Short mmCIF file of C-alpha atoms and ligand atoms in Angstrom, two decimals:
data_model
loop_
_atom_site.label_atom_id
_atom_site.label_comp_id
_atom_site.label_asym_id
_atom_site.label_seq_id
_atom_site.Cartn_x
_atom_site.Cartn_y
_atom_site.Cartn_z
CA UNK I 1 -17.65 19.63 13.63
CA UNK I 2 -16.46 17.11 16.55
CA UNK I 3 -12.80 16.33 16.63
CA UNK I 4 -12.80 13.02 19.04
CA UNK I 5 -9.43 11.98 20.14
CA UNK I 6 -9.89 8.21 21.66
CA UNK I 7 -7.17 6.31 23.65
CA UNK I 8 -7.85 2.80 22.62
CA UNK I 9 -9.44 1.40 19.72
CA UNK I 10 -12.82 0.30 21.31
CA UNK I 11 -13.60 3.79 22.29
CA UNK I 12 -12.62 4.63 18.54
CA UNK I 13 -15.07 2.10 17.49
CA UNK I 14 -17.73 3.20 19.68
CA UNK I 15 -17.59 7.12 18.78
CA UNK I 16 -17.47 4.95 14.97
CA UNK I 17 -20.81 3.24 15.70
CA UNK I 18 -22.18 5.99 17.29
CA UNK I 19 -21.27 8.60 14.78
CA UNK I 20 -21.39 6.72 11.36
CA UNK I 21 -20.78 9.23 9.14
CA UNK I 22 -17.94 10.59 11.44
CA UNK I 23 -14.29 10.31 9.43
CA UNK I 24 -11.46 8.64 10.78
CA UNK I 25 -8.22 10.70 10.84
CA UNK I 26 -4.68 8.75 10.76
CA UNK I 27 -2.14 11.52 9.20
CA UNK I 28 -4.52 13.20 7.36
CA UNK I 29 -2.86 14.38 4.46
CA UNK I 30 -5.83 13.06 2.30
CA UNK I 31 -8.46 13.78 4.62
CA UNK I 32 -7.56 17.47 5.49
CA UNK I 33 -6.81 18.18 1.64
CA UNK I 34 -10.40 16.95 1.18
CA UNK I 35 -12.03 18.59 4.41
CA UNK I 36 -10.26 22.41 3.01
CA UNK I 37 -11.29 21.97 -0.29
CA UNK I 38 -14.94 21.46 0.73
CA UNK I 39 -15.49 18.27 -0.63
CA UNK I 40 -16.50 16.61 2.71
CA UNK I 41 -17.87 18.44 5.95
CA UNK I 42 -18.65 15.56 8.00
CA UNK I 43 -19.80 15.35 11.08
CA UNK I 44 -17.14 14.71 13.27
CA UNK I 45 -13.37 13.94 12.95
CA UNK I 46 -11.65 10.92 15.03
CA UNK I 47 -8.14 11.27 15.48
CA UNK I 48 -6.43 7.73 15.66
CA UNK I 49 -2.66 8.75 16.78
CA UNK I 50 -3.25 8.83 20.28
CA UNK I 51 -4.16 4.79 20.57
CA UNK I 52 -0.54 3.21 21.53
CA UNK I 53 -1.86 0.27 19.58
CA UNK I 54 -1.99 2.19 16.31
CA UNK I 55 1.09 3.60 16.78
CA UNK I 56 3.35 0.57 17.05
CA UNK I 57 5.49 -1.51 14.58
CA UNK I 58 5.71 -5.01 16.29
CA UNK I 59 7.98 -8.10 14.56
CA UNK I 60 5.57 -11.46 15.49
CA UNK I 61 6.14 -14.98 16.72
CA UNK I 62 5.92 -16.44 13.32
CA UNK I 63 8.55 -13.27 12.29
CA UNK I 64 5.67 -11.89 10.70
CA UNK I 65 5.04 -7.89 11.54
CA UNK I 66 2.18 -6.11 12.96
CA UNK I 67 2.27 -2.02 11.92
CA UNK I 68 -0.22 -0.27 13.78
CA UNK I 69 -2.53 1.80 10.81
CA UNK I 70 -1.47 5.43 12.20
CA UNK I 71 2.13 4.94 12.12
CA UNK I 72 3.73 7.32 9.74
CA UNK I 73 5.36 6.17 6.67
CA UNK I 74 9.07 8.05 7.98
CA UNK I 75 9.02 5.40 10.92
CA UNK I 76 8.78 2.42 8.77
CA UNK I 77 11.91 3.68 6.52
CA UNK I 78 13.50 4.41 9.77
CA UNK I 79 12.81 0.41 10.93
CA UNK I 80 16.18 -1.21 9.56
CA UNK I 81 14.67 -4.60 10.60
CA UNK I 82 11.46 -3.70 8.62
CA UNK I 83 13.21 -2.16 6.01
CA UNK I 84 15.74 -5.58 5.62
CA UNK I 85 12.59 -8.11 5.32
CA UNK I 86 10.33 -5.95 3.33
CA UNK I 87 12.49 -3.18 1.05
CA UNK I 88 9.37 -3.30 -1.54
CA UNK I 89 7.02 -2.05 0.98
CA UNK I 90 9.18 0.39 2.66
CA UNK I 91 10.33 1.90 -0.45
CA UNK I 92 6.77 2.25 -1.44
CA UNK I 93 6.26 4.55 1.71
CA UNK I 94 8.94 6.33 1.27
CA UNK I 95 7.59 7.41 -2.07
CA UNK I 96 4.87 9.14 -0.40
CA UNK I 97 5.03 12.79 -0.85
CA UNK I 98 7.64 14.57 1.08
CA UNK I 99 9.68 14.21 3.67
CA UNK I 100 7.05 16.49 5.86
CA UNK I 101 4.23 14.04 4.33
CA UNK I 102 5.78 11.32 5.48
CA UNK I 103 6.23 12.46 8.84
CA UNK I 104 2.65 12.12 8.90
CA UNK I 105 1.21 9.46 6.04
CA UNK I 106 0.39 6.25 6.78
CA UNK I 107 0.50 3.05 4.80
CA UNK I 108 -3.13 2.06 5.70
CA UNK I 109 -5.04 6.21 5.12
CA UNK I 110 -3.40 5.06 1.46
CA UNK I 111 -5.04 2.47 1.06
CA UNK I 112 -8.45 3.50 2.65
CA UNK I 113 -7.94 6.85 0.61
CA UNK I 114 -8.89 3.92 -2.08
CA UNK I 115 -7.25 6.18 -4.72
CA UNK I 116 -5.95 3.72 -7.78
CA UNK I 117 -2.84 5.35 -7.82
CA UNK I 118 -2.15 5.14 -4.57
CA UNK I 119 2.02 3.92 -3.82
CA UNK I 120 1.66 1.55 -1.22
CA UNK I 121 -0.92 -0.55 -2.38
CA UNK I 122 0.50 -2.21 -5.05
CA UNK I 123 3.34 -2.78 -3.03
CA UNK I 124 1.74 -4.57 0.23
CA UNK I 125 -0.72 -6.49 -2.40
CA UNK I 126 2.52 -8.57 -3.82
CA UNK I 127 3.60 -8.81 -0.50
CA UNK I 128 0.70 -10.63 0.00
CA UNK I 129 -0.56 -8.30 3.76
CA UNK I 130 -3.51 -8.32 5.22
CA UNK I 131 -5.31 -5.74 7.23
CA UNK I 132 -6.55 -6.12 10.94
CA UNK I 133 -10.27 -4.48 11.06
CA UNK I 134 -11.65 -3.85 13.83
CA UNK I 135 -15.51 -2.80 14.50
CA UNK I 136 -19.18 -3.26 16.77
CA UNK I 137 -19.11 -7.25 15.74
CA UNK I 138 -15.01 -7.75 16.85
CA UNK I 139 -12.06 -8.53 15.15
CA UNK I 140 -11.04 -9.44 12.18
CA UNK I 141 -8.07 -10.16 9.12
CA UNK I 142 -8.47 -9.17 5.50
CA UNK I 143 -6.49 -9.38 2.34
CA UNK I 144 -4.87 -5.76 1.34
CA UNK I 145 -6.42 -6.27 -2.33
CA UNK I 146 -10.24 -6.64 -1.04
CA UNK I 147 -10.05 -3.22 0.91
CA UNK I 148 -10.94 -0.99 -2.35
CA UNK I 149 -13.71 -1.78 -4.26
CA UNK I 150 -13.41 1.68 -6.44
CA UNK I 151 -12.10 4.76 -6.49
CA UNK I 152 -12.93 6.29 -3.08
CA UNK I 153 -14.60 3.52 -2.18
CA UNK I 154 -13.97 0.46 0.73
CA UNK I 155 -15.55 -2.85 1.91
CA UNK I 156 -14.98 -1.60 5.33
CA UNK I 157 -18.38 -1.99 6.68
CA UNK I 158 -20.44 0.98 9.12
CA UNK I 159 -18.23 1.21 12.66
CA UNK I 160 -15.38 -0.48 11.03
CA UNK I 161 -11.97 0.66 11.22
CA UNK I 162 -8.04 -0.61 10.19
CA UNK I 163 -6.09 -1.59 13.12
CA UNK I 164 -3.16 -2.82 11.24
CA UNK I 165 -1.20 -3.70 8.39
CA UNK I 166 -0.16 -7.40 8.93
CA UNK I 167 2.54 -8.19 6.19
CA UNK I 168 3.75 -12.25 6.57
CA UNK I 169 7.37 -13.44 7.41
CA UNK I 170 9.85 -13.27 4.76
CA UNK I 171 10.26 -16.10 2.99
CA UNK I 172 13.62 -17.84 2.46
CA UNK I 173 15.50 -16.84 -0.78
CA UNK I 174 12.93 -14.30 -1.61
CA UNK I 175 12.55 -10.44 -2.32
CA UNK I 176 10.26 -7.48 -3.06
CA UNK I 177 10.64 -4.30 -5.11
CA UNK I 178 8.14 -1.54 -5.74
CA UNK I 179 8.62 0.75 -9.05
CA UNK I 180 6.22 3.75 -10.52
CA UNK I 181 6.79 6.20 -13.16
CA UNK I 182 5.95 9.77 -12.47
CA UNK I 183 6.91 12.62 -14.50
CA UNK I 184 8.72 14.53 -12.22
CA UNK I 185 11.08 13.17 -9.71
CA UNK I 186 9.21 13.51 -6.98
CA UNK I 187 5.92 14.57 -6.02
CA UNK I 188 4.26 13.64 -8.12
CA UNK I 189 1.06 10.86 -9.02
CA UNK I 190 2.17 7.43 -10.64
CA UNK I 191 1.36 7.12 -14.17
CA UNK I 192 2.27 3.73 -13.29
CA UNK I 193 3.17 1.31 -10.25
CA UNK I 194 4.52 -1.78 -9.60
CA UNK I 195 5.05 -3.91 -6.99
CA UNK I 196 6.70 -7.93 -7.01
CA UNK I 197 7.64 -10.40 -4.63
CA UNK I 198 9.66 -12.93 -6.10
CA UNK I 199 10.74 -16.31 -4.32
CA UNK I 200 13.82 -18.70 -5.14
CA UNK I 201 14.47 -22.06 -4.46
CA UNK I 202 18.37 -23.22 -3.36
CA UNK I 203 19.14 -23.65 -7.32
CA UNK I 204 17.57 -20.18 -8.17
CA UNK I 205 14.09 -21.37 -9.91
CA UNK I 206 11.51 -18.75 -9.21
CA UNK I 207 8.91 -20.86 -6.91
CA UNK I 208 6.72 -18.24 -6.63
CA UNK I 209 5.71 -14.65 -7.63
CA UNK I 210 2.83 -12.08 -7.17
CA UNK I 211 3.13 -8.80 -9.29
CA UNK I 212 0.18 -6.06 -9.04
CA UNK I 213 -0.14 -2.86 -10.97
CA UNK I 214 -1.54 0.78 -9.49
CA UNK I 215 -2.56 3.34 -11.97
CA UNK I 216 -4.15 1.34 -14.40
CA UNK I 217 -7.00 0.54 -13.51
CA UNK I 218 -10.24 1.68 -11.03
CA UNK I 219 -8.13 -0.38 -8.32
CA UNK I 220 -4.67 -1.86 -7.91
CA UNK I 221 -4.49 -5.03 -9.62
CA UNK I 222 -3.12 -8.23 -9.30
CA UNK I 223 -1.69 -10.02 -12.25
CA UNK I 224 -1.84 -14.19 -12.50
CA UNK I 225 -0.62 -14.33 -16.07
CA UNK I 226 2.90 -11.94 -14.87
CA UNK I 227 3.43 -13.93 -12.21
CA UNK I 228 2.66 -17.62 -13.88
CA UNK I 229 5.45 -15.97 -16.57
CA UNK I 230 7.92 -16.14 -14.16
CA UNK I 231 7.20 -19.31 -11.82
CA UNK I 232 9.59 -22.27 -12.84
CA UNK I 233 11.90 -20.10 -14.58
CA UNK I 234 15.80 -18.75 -13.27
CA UNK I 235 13.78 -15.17 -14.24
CA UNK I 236 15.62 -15.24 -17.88
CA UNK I 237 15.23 -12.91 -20.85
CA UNK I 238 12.07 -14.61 -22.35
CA UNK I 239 10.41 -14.84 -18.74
CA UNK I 240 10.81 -11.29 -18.44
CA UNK I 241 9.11 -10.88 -21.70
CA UNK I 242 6.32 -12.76 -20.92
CA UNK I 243 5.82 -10.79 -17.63
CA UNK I 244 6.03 -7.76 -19.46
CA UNK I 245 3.63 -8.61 -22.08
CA UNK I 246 1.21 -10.26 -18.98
CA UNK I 247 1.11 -6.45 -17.29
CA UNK I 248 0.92 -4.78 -20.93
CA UNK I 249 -2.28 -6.83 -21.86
CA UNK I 250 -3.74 -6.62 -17.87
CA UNK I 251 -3.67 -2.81 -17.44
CA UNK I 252 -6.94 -0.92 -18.52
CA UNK I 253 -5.73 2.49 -17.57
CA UNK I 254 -7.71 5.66 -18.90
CA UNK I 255 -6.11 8.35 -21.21
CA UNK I 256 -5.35 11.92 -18.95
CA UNK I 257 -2.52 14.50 -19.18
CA UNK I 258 -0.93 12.52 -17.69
CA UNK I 259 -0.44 9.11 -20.16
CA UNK I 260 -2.33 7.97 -22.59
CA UNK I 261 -3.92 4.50 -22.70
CA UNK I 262 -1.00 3.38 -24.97
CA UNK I 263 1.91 4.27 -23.08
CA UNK I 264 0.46 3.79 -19.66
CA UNK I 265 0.09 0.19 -20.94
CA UNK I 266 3.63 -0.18 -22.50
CA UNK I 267 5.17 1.68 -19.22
CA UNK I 268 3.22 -1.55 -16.93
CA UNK I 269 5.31 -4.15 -19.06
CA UNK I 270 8.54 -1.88 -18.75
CA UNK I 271 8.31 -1.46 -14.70
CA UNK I 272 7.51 -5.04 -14.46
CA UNK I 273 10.32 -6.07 -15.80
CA UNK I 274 12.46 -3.49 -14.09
CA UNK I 275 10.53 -4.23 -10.70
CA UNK I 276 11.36 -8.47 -10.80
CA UNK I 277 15.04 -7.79 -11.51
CA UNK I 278 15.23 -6.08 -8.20
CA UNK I 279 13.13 -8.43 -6.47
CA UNK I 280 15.47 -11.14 -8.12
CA UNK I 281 18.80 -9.70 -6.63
CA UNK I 282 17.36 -9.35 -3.52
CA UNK I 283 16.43 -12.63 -3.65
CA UNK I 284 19.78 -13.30 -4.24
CA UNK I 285 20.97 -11.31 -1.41
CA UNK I 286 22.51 -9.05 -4.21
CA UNK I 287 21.21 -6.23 -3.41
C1 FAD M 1 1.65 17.04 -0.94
C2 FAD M 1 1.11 15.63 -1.02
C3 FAD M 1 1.81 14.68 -1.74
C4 FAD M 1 1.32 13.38 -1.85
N1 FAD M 1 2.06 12.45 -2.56
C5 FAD M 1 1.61 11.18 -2.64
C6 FAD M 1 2.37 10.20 -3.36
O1 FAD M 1 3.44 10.46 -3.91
N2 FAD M 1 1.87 8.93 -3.43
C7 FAD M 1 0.68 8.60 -2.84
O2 FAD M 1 0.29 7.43 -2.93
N3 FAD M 1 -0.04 9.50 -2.14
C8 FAD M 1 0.39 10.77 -2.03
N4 FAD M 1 -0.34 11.71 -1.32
C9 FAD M 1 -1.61 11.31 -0.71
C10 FAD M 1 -1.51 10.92 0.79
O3 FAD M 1 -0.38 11.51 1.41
C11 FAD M 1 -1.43 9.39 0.95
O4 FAD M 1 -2.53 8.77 0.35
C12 FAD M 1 -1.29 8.98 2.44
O5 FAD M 1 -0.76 7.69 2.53
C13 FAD M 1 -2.61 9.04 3.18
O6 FAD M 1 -2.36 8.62 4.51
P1 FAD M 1 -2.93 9.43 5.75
O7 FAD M 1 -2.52 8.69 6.98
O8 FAD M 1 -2.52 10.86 5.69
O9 FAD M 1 -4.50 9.29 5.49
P2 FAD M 1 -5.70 10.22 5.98
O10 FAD M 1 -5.74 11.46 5.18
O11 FAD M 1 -5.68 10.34 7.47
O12 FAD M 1 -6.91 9.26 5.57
C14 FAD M 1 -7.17 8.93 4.22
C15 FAD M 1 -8.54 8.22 4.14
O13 FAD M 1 -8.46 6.95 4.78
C16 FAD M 1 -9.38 6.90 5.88
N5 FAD M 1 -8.67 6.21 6.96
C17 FAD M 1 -7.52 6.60 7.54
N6 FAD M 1 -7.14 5.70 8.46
C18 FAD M 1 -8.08 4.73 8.47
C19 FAD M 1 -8.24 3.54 9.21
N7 FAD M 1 -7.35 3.17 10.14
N8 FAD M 1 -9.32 2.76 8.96
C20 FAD M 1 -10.22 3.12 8.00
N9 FAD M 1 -10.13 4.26 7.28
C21 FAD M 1 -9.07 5.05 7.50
C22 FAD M 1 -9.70 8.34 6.23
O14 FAD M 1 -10.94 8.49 6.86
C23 FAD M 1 -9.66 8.98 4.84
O15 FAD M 1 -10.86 8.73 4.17
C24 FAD M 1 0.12 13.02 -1.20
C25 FAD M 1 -0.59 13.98 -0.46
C26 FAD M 1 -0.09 15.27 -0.36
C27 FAD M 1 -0.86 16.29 0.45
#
């Protein structure tokens, strides 16, 4: 086996196009789990944290921010400006593993992983991010929610790699959480996640919303019907219902040892409630 170790991301692409069946290496704590255990013995391995590109978190003109797709979760939750605009997503990464995981995990091998449980996603789904590919035919954007298309699966096509995660500006008066239930308190796979952006107007209406689930499904979802619950409301009592029975009657999870069908349904509602009170306060500035 090849291990390739390219400086830019056009000589990552190339080895890519050259090497299709090659696998791309961010932090690797999927990939190497995989590679020991035997379920993969590809041909070659290429090694992305050498590329300055991939390595960088950059705020943008339009206050936007760029994160380059090898930079390791522990550096986001160290960015206080990152942390301050998006707390949903950061807290998301920070969920990852341990503290030694994060040192190497990165937001984007989590969502190429294409696991359904995965933490991030349905974080950086509410927050609405797209991902910068890059491969033989140039550049371009996609949304975070069309990167899976099943479990283990991607519409990245042949030579194609993740550049970035692009995640927009904040928006005035508005806030993200993320939420999962695991058994343990820590390390451990959600049962469920949940991740919502919430936005305000001056008077405290709820203008707009995006909730998505992780867990319950063969991808992370997004749910209309939660997020139509909340728009035009101050995010009362009976809103929160409604959100909570939206995510109860969206999630299609399977029964493991984990949770059964039943209560991974009735856990959605619960951490979708839970997830757009903290999106609320911050919001609010609250919290
Ligand atoms: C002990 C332990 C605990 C864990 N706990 C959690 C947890 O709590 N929550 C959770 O969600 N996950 C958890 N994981 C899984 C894993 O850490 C995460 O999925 C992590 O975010 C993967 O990121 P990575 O950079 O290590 O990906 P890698 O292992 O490097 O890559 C993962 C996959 O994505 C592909 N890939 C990587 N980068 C790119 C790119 N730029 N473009 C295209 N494809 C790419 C790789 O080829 C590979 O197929 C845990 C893993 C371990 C070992």
């Amino acid at each position: 086996m090849k291990f390739q170790a390219p400086e830019s991301i056009e000589e990552a692409v190339a080895i890519l196009t050259a090497e299709p069946e090659a696998k791309l290496l961010a932090g690797g704590t999927d990939l190497l789990v995989r590679l020991r255990a035997g379920h993969i013995a590809p041909p070659a391995i290429i090694d992305l944290k050498r590329i300055d590109d991939m390595m960088t978190i950059t705020r943008l003109d339009d206050g936007g921010w760029r994160i380059g797709a090898a930079v390791p979760s522990a550096e986001m939750f160290e960015h206080a400006a990152l942390k301050a605009d998006w707390p949903g997503v950061v807290e998301a990464a920070d969920l990852i593993g341990s503290t030694q995981v994060q040192g190497r995990a990165t937001i984007v091998g989590n969502l190429c992983n294409a696991g359904p449980a995965a933490d991030s996603v349905p974080a950086i789904v509410a927050a609405s991010a797209h991902v910068e590919i890059t491969g033989p035919n140039g550049t371009r954007t996609a949304a975070v929610e069309d990167i899976p298309t099943a479990p283990g699966k991607t519409s990245l096509a042949p030579g194609e790699l993740v550049t970035a995660l692009l995640l927009p500006p904040r928006a005035p008066h508005s806030g993200s959480a993320y939420l999962r239930f695991i058994p343990r308190t820590e390390m451990d796979i959600a049962v469920v996640g949940c991740g919502v952006v919430i936005q305000l107007d001056e008077g405290g209406t709820i203008t707009d919303a995006r909730v998505s689930l992780g867990a319950v499904g063969p991808k992370v979802m997004l749910v209309p019907d939660a997020a139509k619950a909340l728009i035009g409301t101050s995010g009362d009592d009976a809103a929160l219902a409604a959100l909570a029975t939206a995510c109860t009657a969206a999630a299609t999870p399977i029964d493991d040892k984990r949770g059964t069908v039943e209560f991974r349904k009735h856990v959605s509602g619960v951490l979708g409630q839970r997830a757009a009170k903290i999106a609320m306060s911050r919001a609010k500035g609250e919290a």
